[in-house]
C-alpha cells in the first residue's frame, strides 16, 4: 500500500505500475468543471429529447421508455467500399463495415441510471440484450457502451448509450479472446469465472455483490475507481442472461452507480461497456473461454474537479495508478447506497 510495484493484467496481457504514495503530492494542475446540476428535464434543442428535431431533420417520437435510432453521424456504415490493395506490408488496410445506433434510456434529460427505478433499468438491460441479438445475428462484434458526462466526451446531457456493430473484431475483443482462450486451455476454467470466485472469497477488492453478480475494483485496475462487473455463473453473452439475472443486474448496477455518485457527490463521469463472446459467424464456434463482463472506467482521482491524466509515462511506457485497487475498493464499499440527492 505504501511502495510502488507492478501488477499483471491477465485479461490484457500487460502490466500496470501502482504508485500509491503519489496521491499525497500537492495538485496544482488542471481543475475540471463539475457537471451541471440544473439540466432541464426537456429541451427542444437537445436532439435526444422526445419530440426534438435531430441534425438530419428527423423528429423523435414522444417516447416514454427506451428509444433506439440510427446514429446520425455513424463511425461505421454497412456499405463502405473496399480499400485499395496495399503495395507494401507496412501500409495495410482492411474493410470496415457496420452500423451504429443510439439508445436513449429514458425520456427525461435530468435522469441518469442511478436515479432511475429498477424497472426502468431492467428495460434498458432488455433493450441491450435485444440489440445484441439482432445485430449479433450477422455482425461478429456488437459493442454496447455508455460515455457519461462531458468529461468523457458526452455531447448531450441525456441518459443514453451507443451500440456499434462491426464486420471485424476490434483490438480489445481480439486481445480478450486470445487471453481467455489461453487461460482455458492452460487451466481448464474460464479466466473471469475463476477470477470472480477468487475475488468473492478474498473480498478485499469487492465493492457490491448479490446472488448473481459481483463488482470489484480489479487487482490490475488502471483508472483510480475502475470497476469490473461479473456474473457468478458461466455466461458467454448478455442475451444469455435469465430473467432473474436481469433483475439482479438492474439492482447491482443501481447500487454501484449510486456509490459512484456519492463518492464526490456529483453525477459521476465514466465510460462503460459490455464484453462478451463474439457473434455473427462465431455463434457456431466454441466460445466457452469467454465470460460476460462489463468494464467501468471513471477518470476522477481526488475530487469532482481533479482527474487522472493518462499521459507521458502512461502513453510512452505503461499504465500507472496513484492509489491501490484495495484502497479504491474500500472507499467505494464504505459509501452509502442511498443517493446523495
PDB file of N, CA, C and O in Angstrom, residues 22-98:
ATOM      1  N   UNK A  22       1.951   8.447  -4.532  1.00  0.00           N
ATOM      2  CA  UNK A  22       1.870   9.660  -5.355  1.00  0.00           C
ATOM      3  C   UNK A  22       0.590  10.463  -5.125  1.00  0.00           C
ATOM      4  O   UNK A  22       0.533  11.644  -5.449  1.00  0.00           O
ATOM      5  N   UNK A  23      -0.437   9.833  -4.564  1.00  0.00           N
ATOM      6  CA  UNK A  23      -1.679  10.559  -4.346  1.00  0.00           C
ATOM      7  C   UNK A  23      -1.512  11.626  -3.261  1.00  0.00           C
ATOM      8  O   UNK A  23      -2.337  12.525  -3.122  1.00  0.00           O
ATOM      9  N   UNK A  24      -0.422  11.541  -2.504  1.00  0.00           N
ATOM     10  CA  UNK A  24      -0.169  12.517  -1.437  1.00  0.00           C
ATOM     11  C   UNK A  24       0.426  13.819  -1.963  1.00  0.00           C
ATOM     12  O   UNK A  24       0.484  14.808  -1.237  1.00  0.00           O
ATOM     13  N   UNK A  25       0.886  13.816  -3.213  1.00  0.00           N
ATOM     14  CA  UNK A  25       1.547  15.018  -3.724  1.00  0.00           C
ATOM     15  C   UNK A  25       0.536  16.140  -3.933  1.00  0.00           C
ATOM     16  O   UNK A  25      -0.615  15.897  -4.295  1.00  0.00           O
ATOM     17  N   UNK A  26       0.942  17.398  -3.704  1.00  0.00           N
ATOM     18  CA  UNK A  26       0.014  18.519  -3.914  1.00  0.00           C
ATOM     19  C   UNK A  26      -0.342  18.660  -5.389  1.00  0.00           C
ATOM     20  O   UNK A  26       0.473  18.363  -6.270  1.00  0.00           O
ATOM     21  N   UNK A  27      -1.569  19.106  -5.652  1.00  0.00           N
ATOM     22  CA  UNK A  27      -2.044  19.235  -7.030  1.00  0.00           C
ATOM     23  C   UNK A  27      -2.207  20.696  -7.392  1.00  0.00           C
ATOM     24  O   UNK A  27      -2.963  21.432  -6.767  1.00  0.00           O
ATOM     25  N   UNK A  28      -1.464  21.126  -8.410  1.00  0.00           N
ATOM     26  CA  UNK A  28      -1.590  22.493  -8.921  1.00  0.00           C
ATOM     27  C   UNK A  28      -1.906  22.482 -10.415  1.00  0.00           C
ATOM     28  O   UNK A  28      -1.713  23.466 -11.096  1.00  0.00           O
ATOM     29  N   UNK A  29      -2.414  21.337 -10.882  1.00  0.00           N
ATOM     30  CA  UNK A  29      -2.725  21.190 -12.299  1.00  0.00           C
ATOM     31  C   UNK A  29      -4.152  21.588 -12.618  1.00  0.00           C
ATOM     32  O   UNK A  29      -4.810  22.332 -11.881  1.00  0.00           O
ATOM     33  N   UNK A  30      -4.665  21.037 -13.720  1.00  0.00           N
ATOM     34  CA  UNK A  30      -5.978  21.423 -14.215  1.00  0.00           C
ATOM     35  C   UNK A  30      -7.090  20.982 -13.270  1.00  0.00           C
ATOM     36  O   UNK A  30      -7.066  19.887 -12.727  1.00  0.00           O
ATOM     37  N   UNK A  31      -8.053  21.862 -13.094  1.00  0.00           N
ATOM     38  CA  UNK A  31      -9.257  21.555 -12.340  1.00  0.00           C
ATOM     39  C   UNK A  31     -10.428  21.486 -13.301  1.00  0.00           C
ATOM     40  O   UNK A  31     -10.638  22.394 -14.108  1.00  0.00           O
ATOM     41  N   UNK A  32     -11.193  20.391 -13.235  1.00  0.00           N
ATOM     42  CA  UNK A  32     -12.329  20.208 -14.127  1.00  0.00           C
ATOM     43  C   UNK A  32     -13.553  20.963 -13.608  1.00  0.00           C
ATOM     44  O   UNK A  32     -13.680  21.240 -12.419  1.00  0.00           O
ATOM     45  N   UNK A  33     -14.443  21.267 -14.530  1.00  0.00           N
ATOM     46  CA  UNK A  33     -15.706  21.897 -14.156  1.00  0.00           C
ATOM     47  C   UNK A  33     -16.694  20.805 -13.754  1.00  0.00           C
ATOM     48  O   UNK A  33     -16.945  19.879 -14.518  1.00  0.00           O
ATOM     49  N   UNK A  34     -17.250  20.869 -12.535  1.00  0.00           N
ATOM     50  CA  UNK A  34     -18.214  19.837 -12.127  1.00  0.00           C
ATOM     51  C   UNK A  34     -19.413  19.819 -13.066  1.00  0.00           C
ATOM     52  O   UNK A  34     -19.769  20.835 -13.669  1.00  0.00           O
ATOM     53  N   UNK A  35     -20.046  18.660 -13.226  1.00  0.00           N
ATOM     54  CA  UNK A  35     -21.211  18.579 -14.115  1.00  0.00           C
ATOM     55  C   UNK A  35     -22.342  19.473 -13.627  1.00  0.00           C
ATOM     56  O   UNK A  35     -22.497  19.685 -12.425  1.00  0.00           O
ATOM     57  N   UNK A  36     -23.130  20.024 -14.542  1.00  0.00           N
ATOM     58  CA  UNK A  36     -24.219  20.920 -14.143  1.00  0.00           C
ATOM     59  C   UNK A  36     -25.293  20.179 -13.359  1.00  0.00           C
ATOM     60  O   UNK A  36     -25.568  19.008 -13.608  1.00  0.00           O
ATOM     61  N   UNK A  37     -25.880  20.870 -12.394  1.00  0.00           N
ATOM     62  CA  UNK A  37     -26.946  20.290 -11.578  1.00  0.00           C
ATOM     63  C   UNK A  37     -28.331  20.728 -12.055  1.00  0.00           C
ATOM     64  O   UNK A  37     -29.345  20.295 -11.538  1.00  0.00           O
ATOM     65  N   UNK A  38     -28.355  21.625 -13.047  1.00  0.00           N
ATOM     66  CA  UNK A  38     -29.629  22.221 -13.465  1.00  0.00           C
ATOM     67  C   UNK A  38     -30.012  21.813 -14.884  1.00  0.00           C
ATOM     68  O   UNK A  38     -30.505  22.637 -15.673  1.00  0.00           O
ATOM     69  N   UNK A  39     -29.777  20.554 -15.245  1.00  0.00           N
ATOM     70  CA  UNK A  39     -30.151  20.070 -16.577  1.00  0.00           C
ATOM     71  C   UNK A  39     -31.669  20.089 -16.694  1.00  0.00           C
ATOM     72  O   UNK A  39     -32.370  19.515 -15.853  1.00  0.00           O
ATOM     73  N   UNK A  40     -32.229  20.768 -17.718  1.00  0.00           N
ATOM     74  CA  UNK A  40     -33.692  20.780 -17.869  1.00  0.00           C
ATOM     75  C   UNK A  40     -34.226  19.394 -18.222  1.00  0.00           C
ATOM     76  O   UNK A  40     -33.568  18.622 -18.927  1.00  0.00           O
ATOM     77  N   UNK A  41     -35.400  19.067 -17.717  1.00  0.00           N
ATOM     78  CA  UNK A  41     -35.998  17.757 -17.984  1.00  0.00           C
ATOM     79  C   UNK A  41     -36.296  17.571 -19.466  1.00  0.00           C
ATOM     80  O   UNK A  41     -36.165  16.465 -20.001  1.00  0.00           O
ATOM     81  N   UNK A  42     -36.677  18.626 -20.141  1.00  0.00           N
ATOM     82  CA  UNK A  42     -36.951  18.575 -21.585  1.00  0.00           C
ATOM     83  C   UNK A  42     -36.440  19.845 -22.228  1.00  0.00           C
ATOM     84  O   UNK A  42     -36.660  20.947 -21.719  1.00  0.00           O
ATOM     85  N   UNK A  43     -35.714  19.703 -23.324  1.00  0.00           N
ATOM     86  CA  UNK A  43     -35.143  20.852 -24.021  1.00  0.00           C
ATOM     87  C   UNK A  43     -35.337  20.610 -25.517  1.00  0.00           C
ATOM     88  O   UNK A  43     -34.808  19.643 -26.069  1.00  0.00           O
ATOM     89  N   UNK A  44     -36.079  21.467 -26.211  1.00  0.00           N
ATOM     90  CA  UNK A  44     -36.323  21.252 -27.643  1.00  0.00           C
ATOM     91  C   UNK A  44     -35.045  21.278 -28.471  1.00  0.00           C
ATOM     92  O   UNK A  44     -35.024  20.767 -29.592  1.00  0.00           O
ATOM     93  N   UNK A  45     -33.965  21.857 -27.919  1.00  0.00           N
ATOM     94  CA  UNK A  45     -32.696  21.918 -28.640  1.00  0.00           C
ATOM     95  C   UNK A  45     -31.796  20.717 -28.364  1.00  0.00           C
ATOM     96  O   UNK A  45     -30.720  20.613 -28.954  1.00  0.00           O
ATOM     97  N   UNK A  46     -32.238  19.845 -27.459  1.00  0.00           N
ATOM     98  CA  UNK A  46     -31.478  18.628 -27.183  1.00  0.00           C
ATOM     99  C   UNK A  46     -31.971  17.545 -28.135  1.00  0.00           C
ATOM    100  O   UNK A  46     -33.119  17.106 -28.040  1.00  0.00           O
ATOM    101  N   UNK A  47     -31.141  17.073 -29.069  1.00  0.00           N
ATOM    102  CA  UNK A  47     -31.611  16.148 -30.118  1.00  0.00           C
ATOM    103  C   UNK A  47     -32.027  14.776 -29.597  1.00  0.00           C
ATOM    104  O   UNK A  47     -32.573  13.978 -30.374  1.00  0.00           O
ATOM    105  N   UNK A  48     -31.791  14.489 -28.317  1.00  0.00           N
ATOM    106  CA  UNK A  48     -32.179  13.191 -27.771  1.00  0.00           C
ATOM    107  C   UNK A  48     -33.527  13.235 -27.056  1.00  0.00           C
ATOM    108  O   UNK A  48     -34.049  12.189 -26.663  1.00  0.00           O
ATOM    109  N   UNK A  49     -34.099  14.403 -26.902  1.00  0.00           N
ATOM    110  CA  UNK A  49     -35.366  14.522 -26.180  1.00  0.00           C
ATOM    111  C   UNK A  49     -36.547  14.057 -27.048  1.00  0.00           C
ATOM    112  O   UNK A  49     -36.511  14.162 -28.280  1.00  0.00           O
ATOM    113  N   UNK A  50     -37.610  13.585 -26.431  1.00  0.00           N
ATOM    114  CA  UNK A  50     -38.828  13.253 -27.184  1.00  0.00           C
ATOM    115  C   UNK A  50     -39.351  14.480 -27.931  1.00  0.00           C
ATOM    116  O   UNK A  50     -39.407  15.585 -27.383  1.00  0.00           O
ATOM    117  N   UNK A  51     -39.710  14.301 -29.186  1.00  0.00           N
ATOM    118  CA  UNK A  51     -40.268  15.387 -29.972  1.00  0.00           C
ATOM    119  C   UNK A  51     -39.254  16.362 -30.534  1.00  0.00           C
ATOM    120  O   UNK A  51     -39.619  17.256 -31.301  1.00  0.00           O
ATOM    121  N   UNK A  52     -37.968  16.209 -30.188  1.00  0.00           N
ATOM    122  CA  UNK A  52     -36.935  17.125 -30.689  1.00  0.00           C
ATOM    123  C   UNK A  52     -36.554  16.756 -32.116  1.00  0.00           C
ATOM    124  O   UNK A  52     -36.687  15.602 -32.540  1.00  0.00           O
ATOM    125  N   UNK A  53     -36.062  17.744 -32.844  1.00  0.00           N
ATOM    126  CA  UNK A  53     -35.598  17.529 -34.210  1.00  0.00           C
ATOM    127  C   UNK A  53     -34.096  17.297 -34.206  1.00  0.00           C
ATOM    128  O   UNK A  53     -33.343  18.110 -33.664  1.00  0.00           O
ATOM    129  N   UNK A  54     -33.649  16.188 -34.803  1.00  0.00           N
ATOM    130  CA  UNK A  54     -32.228  15.881 -34.843  1.00  0.00           C
ATOM    131  C   UNK A  54     -31.557  16.575 -36.022  1.00  0.00           C
ATOM    132  O   UNK A  54     -32.209  17.205 -36.853  1.00  0.00           O
ATOM    133  N   UNK A  55     -30.230  16.433 -36.115  1.00  0.00           N
ATOM    134  CA  UNK A  55     -29.442  17.151 -37.116  1.00  0.00           C
ATOM    135  C   UNK A  55     -29.842  16.795 -38.541  1.00  0.00           C
ATOM    136  O   UNK A  55     -29.716  17.617 -39.453  1.00  0.00           O
ATOM    137  N   UNK A  56     -30.351  15.562 -38.734  1.00  0.00           N
ATOM    138  CA  UNK A  56     -30.732  15.153 -40.094  1.00  0.00           C
ATOM    139  C   UNK A  56     -32.159  15.540 -40.445  1.00  0.00           C
ATOM    140  O   UNK A  56     -32.669  15.172 -41.501  1.00  0.00           O
ATOM    141  N   UNK A  57     -32.825  16.280 -39.556  1.00  0.00           N
ATOM    142  CA  UNK A  57     -34.181  16.739 -39.811  1.00  0.00           C
ATOM    143  C   UNK A  57     -35.266  15.819 -39.302  1.00  0.00           C
ATOM    144  O   UNK A  57     -36.448  16.187 -39.327  1.00  0.00           O
ATOM    145  N   UNK A  58     -34.904  14.618 -38.841  1.00  0.00           N
ATOM    146  CA  UNK A  58     -35.912  13.693 -38.316  1.00  0.00           C
ATOM    147  C   UNK A  58     -36.379  14.147 -36.932  1.00  0.00           C
ATOM    148  O   UNK A  58     -35.612  14.687 -36.149  1.00  0.00           O
ATOM    149  N   UNK A  59     -37.652  13.914 -36.667  1.00  0.00           N
ATOM    150  CA  UNK A  59     -38.246  14.292 -35.395  1.00  0.00           C
ATOM    151  C   UNK A  59     -38.422  13.042 -34.537  1.00  0.00           C
ATOM    152  O   UNK A  59     -39.002  12.049 -34.992  1.00  0.00           O
ATOM    153  N   UNK A  60     -37.907  13.087 -33.311  1.00  0.00           N
ATOM    154  CA  UNK A  60     -38.052  11.941 -32.407  1.00  0.00           C
ATOM    155  C   UNK A  60     -39.516  11.740 -32.026  1.00  0.00           C
ATOM    156  O   UNK A  60     -40.260  12.714 -31.858  1.00  0.00           O
ATOM    157  N   UNK A  61     -39.939  10.514 -31.856  1.00  0.00           N
ATOM    158  CA  UNK A  61     -41.305  10.274 -31.345  1.00  0.00           C
ATOM    159  C   UNK A  61     -41.399  10.700 -29.885  1.00  0.00           C
ATOM    160  O   UNK A  61     -40.388  10.943 -29.222  1.00  0.00           O
ATOM    161  N   UNK A  62     -42.609  10.770 -29.392  1.00  0.00           N
ATOM    162  CA  UNK A  62     -42.828  11.096 -27.977  1.00  0.00           C
ATOM    163  C   UNK A  62     -42.657   9.813 -27.150  1.00  0.00           C
ATOM    164  O   UNK A  62     -43.599   9.297 -26.552  1.00  0.00           O
ATOM    165  N   UNK A  63     -41.425   9.314 -27.142  1.00  0.00           N
ATOM    166  CA  UNK A  63     -41.174   8.031 -26.479  1.00  0.00           C
ATOM    167  C   UNK A  63     -41.295   8.170 -24.963  1.00  0.00           C
ATOM    168  O   UNK A  63     -41.027   9.234 -24.389  1.00  0.00           O
ATOM    169  N   UNK A  64     -41.662   7.078 -24.318  1.00  0.00           N
ATOM    170  CA  UNK A  64     -41.882   7.086 -22.867  1.00  0.00           C
ATOM    171  C   UNK A  64     -40.966   6.108 -22.135  1.00  0.00           C
ATOM    172  O   UNK A  64     -40.957   6.091 -20.902  1.00  0.00           O
ATOM    173  N   UNK A  65     -40.212   5.287 -22.875  1.00  0.00           N
ATOM    174  CA  UNK A  65     -39.282   4.343 -22.256  1.00  0.00           C
ATOM    175  C   UNK A  65     -37.943   4.443 -22.939  1.00  0.00           C
ATOM    176  O   UNK A  65     -37.393   5.522 -23.083  1.00  0.00           O
ATOM    177  N   UNK A  66     -37.412   3.299 -23.392  1.00  0.00           N
ATOM    178  CA  UNK A  66     -36.186   3.337 -24.174  1.00  0.00           C
ATOM    179  C   UNK A  66     -36.521   3.701 -25.618  1.00  0.00           C
ATOM    180  O   UNK A  66     -37.631   3.463 -26.091  1.00  0.00           O
ATOM    181  N   UNK A  67     -35.550   4.275 -26.304  1.00  0.00           N
ATOM    182  CA  UNK A  67     -35.750   4.693 -27.694  1.00  0.00           C
ATOM    183  C   UNK A  67     -34.445   4.472 -28.444  1.00  0.00           C
ATOM    184  O   UNK A  67     -33.397   5.000 -28.057  1.00  0.00           O
ATOM    185  N   UNK A  68     -34.477   3.662 -29.515  1.00  0.00           N
ATOM    186  CA  UNK A  68     -33.301   3.330 -30.306  1.00  0.00           C
ATOM    187  C   UNK A  68     -33.449   3.919 -31.702  1.00  0.00           C
ATOM    188  O   UNK A  68     -34.516   3.803 -32.318  1.00  0.00           O
ATOM    189  N   UNK A  69     -32.394   4.543 -32.201  1.00  0.00           N
ATOM    190  CA  UNK A  69     -32.439   5.076 -33.566  1.00  0.00           C
ATOM    191  C   UNK A  69     -31.031   5.027 -34.169  1.00  0.00           C
ATOM    192  O   UNK A  69     -30.026   4.979 -33.438  1.00  0.00           O
ATOM    193  N   UNK A  70     -30.918   5.039 -35.499  1.00  0.00           N
ATOM    194  CA  UNK A  70     -29.599   5.020 -36.139  1.00  0.00           C
ATOM    195  C   UNK A  70     -28.822   6.295 -35.820  1.00  0.00           C
ATOM    196  O   UNK A  70     -29.384   7.400 -35.828  1.00  0.00           O
ATOM    197  N   UNK A  71     -27.535   6.144 -35.516  1.00  0.00           N
ATOM    198  CA  UNK A  71     -26.681   7.302 -35.258  1.00  0.00           C
ATOM    199  C   UNK A  71     -26.643   8.194 -36.498  1.00  0.00           C
ATOM    200  O   UNK A  71     -26.420   7.711 -37.607  1.00  0.00           O
ATOM    201  N   UNK A  72     -26.889   9.479 -36.290  1.00  0.00           N
ATOM    202  CA  UNK A  72     -26.924  10.407 -37.429  1.00  0.00           C
ATOM    203  C   UNK A  72     -25.531  10.669 -37.996  1.00  0.00           C
ATOM    204  O   UNK A  72     -25.402  11.167 -39.116  1.00  0.00           O
ATOM    205  N   UNK A  73     -24.491  10.359 -37.216  1.00  0.00           N
ATOM    206  CA  UNK A  73     -23.112  10.551 -37.672  1.00  0.00           C
ATOM    207  C   UNK A  73     -22.322   9.268 -37.382  1.00  0.00           C
ATOM    208  O   UNK A  73     -21.428   9.258 -36.538  1.00  0.00           O
ATOM    209  N   UNK A  74     -22.648   8.171 -38.068  1.00  0.00           N
ATOM    210  CA  UNK A  74     -22.075   6.872 -37.724  1.00  0.00           C
ATOM    211  C   UNK A  74     -20.598   6.760 -38.081  1.00  0.00           C
ATOM    212  O   UNK A  74     -20.146   7.251 -39.118  1.00  0.00           O
ATOM    213  N   UNK A  75     -19.843   6.095 -37.195  1.00  0.00           N
ATOM    214  CA  UNK A  75     -18.442   5.799 -37.468  1.00  0.00           C
ATOM    215  C   UNK A  75     -18.305   4.610 -38.414  1.00  0.00           C
ATOM    216  O   UNK A  75     -17.269   4.447 -39.064  1.00  0.00           O
ATOM    217  N   UNK A  76     -19.359   3.782 -38.468  1.00  0.00           N
ATOM    218  CA  UNK A  76     -19.374   2.612 -39.334  1.00  0.00           C
ATOM    219  C   UNK A  76     -20.636   2.635 -40.182  1.00  0.00           C
ATOM    220  O   UNK A  76     -21.716   2.938 -39.680  1.00  0.00           O
ATOM    221  N   UNK A  77     -20.491   2.301 -41.456  1.00  0.00           N
ATOM    222  CA  UNK A  77     -21.626   2.215 -42.368  1.00  0.00           C
ATOM    223  C   UNK A  77     -21.614   0.854 -43.055  1.00  0.00           C
ATOM    224  O   UNK A  77     -20.538   0.296 -43.308  1.00  0.00           O
ATOM    225  N   UNK A  78     -22.787   0.291 -43.376  1.00  0.00           N
ATOM    226  CA  UNK A  78     -22.828  -1.080 -43.911  1.00  0.00           C
ATOM    227  C   UNK A  78     -22.336  -1.234 -45.337  1.00  0.00           C
ATOM    228  O   UNK A  78     -22.006  -2.343 -45.756  1.00  0.00           O
ATOM    229  N   UNK A  79     -22.281  -0.141 -46.077  1.00  0.00           N
ATOM    230  CA  UNK A  79     -21.961  -0.258 -47.500  1.00  0.00           C
ATOM    231  C   UNK A  79     -20.655   0.438 -47.875  1.00  0.00           C
ATOM    232  O   UNK A  79     -20.478   0.883 -49.002  1.00  0.00           O
ATOM    233  N   UNK A  80     -19.712   0.555 -46.944  1.00  0.00           N
ATOM    234  CA  UNK A  80     -18.433   1.195 -47.250  1.00  0.00           C
ATOM    235  C   UNK A  80     -17.669   0.379 -48.294  1.00  0.00           C
ATOM    236  O   UNK A  80     -17.687  -0.849 -48.266  1.00  0.00           O
ATOM    237  N   UNK A  81     -16.996   1.031 -49.233  1.00  0.00           N
ATOM    238  CA  UNK A  81     -16.275   0.297 -50.284  1.00  0.00           C
ATOM    239  C   UNK A  81     -15.016  -0.370 -49.730  1.00  0.00           C
ATOM    240  O   UNK A  81     -14.525  -0.028 -48.653  1.00  0.00           O
ATOM    241  N   UNK A  82     -14.507  -1.328 -50.504  1.00  0.00           N
ATOM    242  CA  UNK A  82     -13.257  -1.994 -50.145  1.00  0.00           C
ATOM    243  C   UNK A  82     -12.094  -1.004 -50.288  1.00  0.00           C
ATOM    244  O   UNK A  82     -12.054  -0.223 -51.242  1.00  0.00           O
ATOM    245  N   UNK A  83     -11.133  -1.032 -49.347  1.00  0.00           N
ATOM    246  CA  UNK A  83      -9.952  -0.175 -49.531  1.00  0.00           C
ATOM    247  C   UNK A  83      -9.067  -0.701 -50.650  1.00  0.00           C
ATOM    248  O   UNK A  83      -9.160  -1.876 -51.036  1.00  0.00           O
ATOM    249  N   UNK A  84      -8.225   0.154 -51.182  1.00  0.00           N
ATOM    250  CA  UNK A  84      -7.310  -0.258 -52.247  1.00  0.00           C
ATOM    251  C   UNK A  84      -6.317  -1.292 -51.725  1.00  0.00           C
ATOM    252  O   UNK A  84      -5.976  -1.318 -50.530  1.00  0.00           O
ATOM    253  N   UNK A  85      -5.837  -2.133 -52.630  1.00  0.00           N
ATOM    254  CA  UNK A  85      -4.816  -3.113 -52.257  1.00  0.00           C
ATOM    255  C   UNK A  85      -3.529  -2.409 -51.860  1.00  0.00           C
ATOM    256  O   UNK A  85      -3.151  -1.377 -52.443  1.00  0.00           O
ATOM    257  N   UNK A  86      -2.846  -2.992 -50.883  1.00  0.00           N
ATOM    258  CA  UNK A  86      -1.586  -2.416 -50.424  1.00  0.00           C
ATOM    259  C   UNK A  86      -0.436  -2.877 -51.303  1.00  0.00           C
ATOM    260  O   UNK A  86      -0.430  -4.009 -51.800  1.00  0.00           O
ATOM    261  N   UNK A  87       0.548  -2.002 -51.490  1.00  0.00           N
ATOM    262  CA  UNK A  87       1.735  -2.373 -52.256  1.00  0.00           C
ATOM    263  C   UNK A  87       2.931  -2.638 -51.350  1.00  0.00           C
ATOM    264  O   UNK A  87       4.049  -2.832 -51.824  1.00  0.00           O
ATOM    265  N   UNK A  88       2.694  -2.660 -49.999  1.00  0.00           N
ATOM    266  CA  UNK A  88       3.787  -2.875 -49.057  1.00  0.00           C
ATOM    267  C   UNK A  88       3.209  -3.356 -47.732  1.00  0.00           C
ATOM    268  O   UNK A  88       2.158  -2.857 -47.300  1.00  0.00           O
ATOM    269  N   UNK A  89       3.853  -4.303 -47.048  1.00  0.00           N
ATOM    270  CA  UNK A  89       3.297  -4.821 -45.782  1.00  0.00           C
ATOM    271  C   UNK A  89       3.213  -3.791 -44.662  1.00  0.00           C
ATOM    272  O   UNK A  89       2.492  -4.014 -43.686  1.00  0.00           O
ATOM    273  N   UNK A  90       3.919  -2.699 -44.767  1.00  0.00           N
ATOM    274  CA  UNK A  90       3.845  -1.656 -43.741  1.00  0.00           C
ATOM    275  C   UNK A  90       2.686  -0.689 -43.977  1.00  0.00           C
ATOM    276  O   UNK A  90       2.463   0.216 -43.177  1.00  0.00           O
ATOM    277  N   UNK A  91       1.979  -0.869 -45.099  1.00  0.00           N
ATOM    278  CA  UNK A  91       0.859   0.020 -45.417  1.00  0.00           C
ATOM    279  C   UNK A  91      -0.362  -0.842 -45.741  1.00  0.00           C
ATOM    280  O   UNK A  91      -0.727  -1.001 -46.899  1.00  0.00           O
ATOM    281  N   UNK A  92      -0.946  -1.393 -44.707  1.00  0.00           N
ATOM    282  CA  UNK A  92      -2.064  -2.325 -44.873  1.00  0.00           C
ATOM    283  C   UNK A  92      -3.378  -1.653 -44.501  1.00  0.00           C
ATOM    284  O   UNK A  92      -3.431  -0.843 -43.577  1.00  0.00           O
ATOM    285  N   UNK A  93      -4.415  -2.006 -45.191  1.00  0.00           N
ATOM    286  CA  UNK A  93      -5.768  -1.550 -44.877  1.00  0.00           C
ATOM    287  C   UNK A  93      -6.699  -2.753 -44.993  1.00  0.00           C
ATOM    288  O   UNK A  93      -6.372  -3.749 -45.659  1.00  0.00           O
ATOM    289  N   UNK A  94      -7.829  -2.684 -44.338  1.00  0.00           N
ATOM    290  CA  UNK A  94      -8.799  -3.779 -44.373  1.00  0.00           C
ATOM    291  C   UNK A  94     -10.202  -3.190 -44.402  1.00  0.00           C
ATOM    292  O   UNK A  94     -10.423  -2.059 -43.952  1.00  0.00           O
ATOM    293  N   UNK A  95     -11.171  -3.937 -44.894  1.00  0.00           N
ATOM    294  CA  UNK A  95     -12.549  -3.437 -44.911  1.00  0.00           C
ATOM    295  C   UNK A  95     -13.069  -3.217 -43.495  1.00  0.00           C
ATOM    296  O   UNK A  95     -12.696  -3.938 -42.555  1.00  0.00           O
ATOM    297  N   UNK A  96     -13.903  -2.215 -43.318  1.00  0.00           N
ATOM    298  CA  UNK A  96     -14.540  -1.932 -42.022  1.00  0.00           C
ATOM    299  C   UNK A  96     -15.965  -1.480 -42.300  1.00  0.00           C
ATOM    300  O   UNK A  96     -16.194  -0.366 -42.789  1.00  0.00           O
ATOM    301  N   UNK A  97     -16.914  -2.352 -41.995  1.00  0.00           N
ATOM    302  CA  UNK A  97     -18.324  -2.033 -42.212  1.00  0.00           C
ATOM    303  C   UNK A  97     -19.096  -2.279 -40.923  1.00  0.00           C
ATOM    304  O   UNK A  97     -18.631  -2.979 -40.032  1.00  0.00           O
ATOM    305  N   UNK A  98     -20.272  -1.703 -40.842  1.00  0.00           N
ATOM    306  CA  UNK A  98     -21.083  -1.919 -39.657  1.00  0.00           C
ATOM    307  C   UNK A  98     -22.220  -0.926 -39.565  1.00  0.00           C
ATOM    308  O   UNK A  98     -22.516  -0.190 -40.516  1.00  0.00           O
TER     309      UNK A  98
END
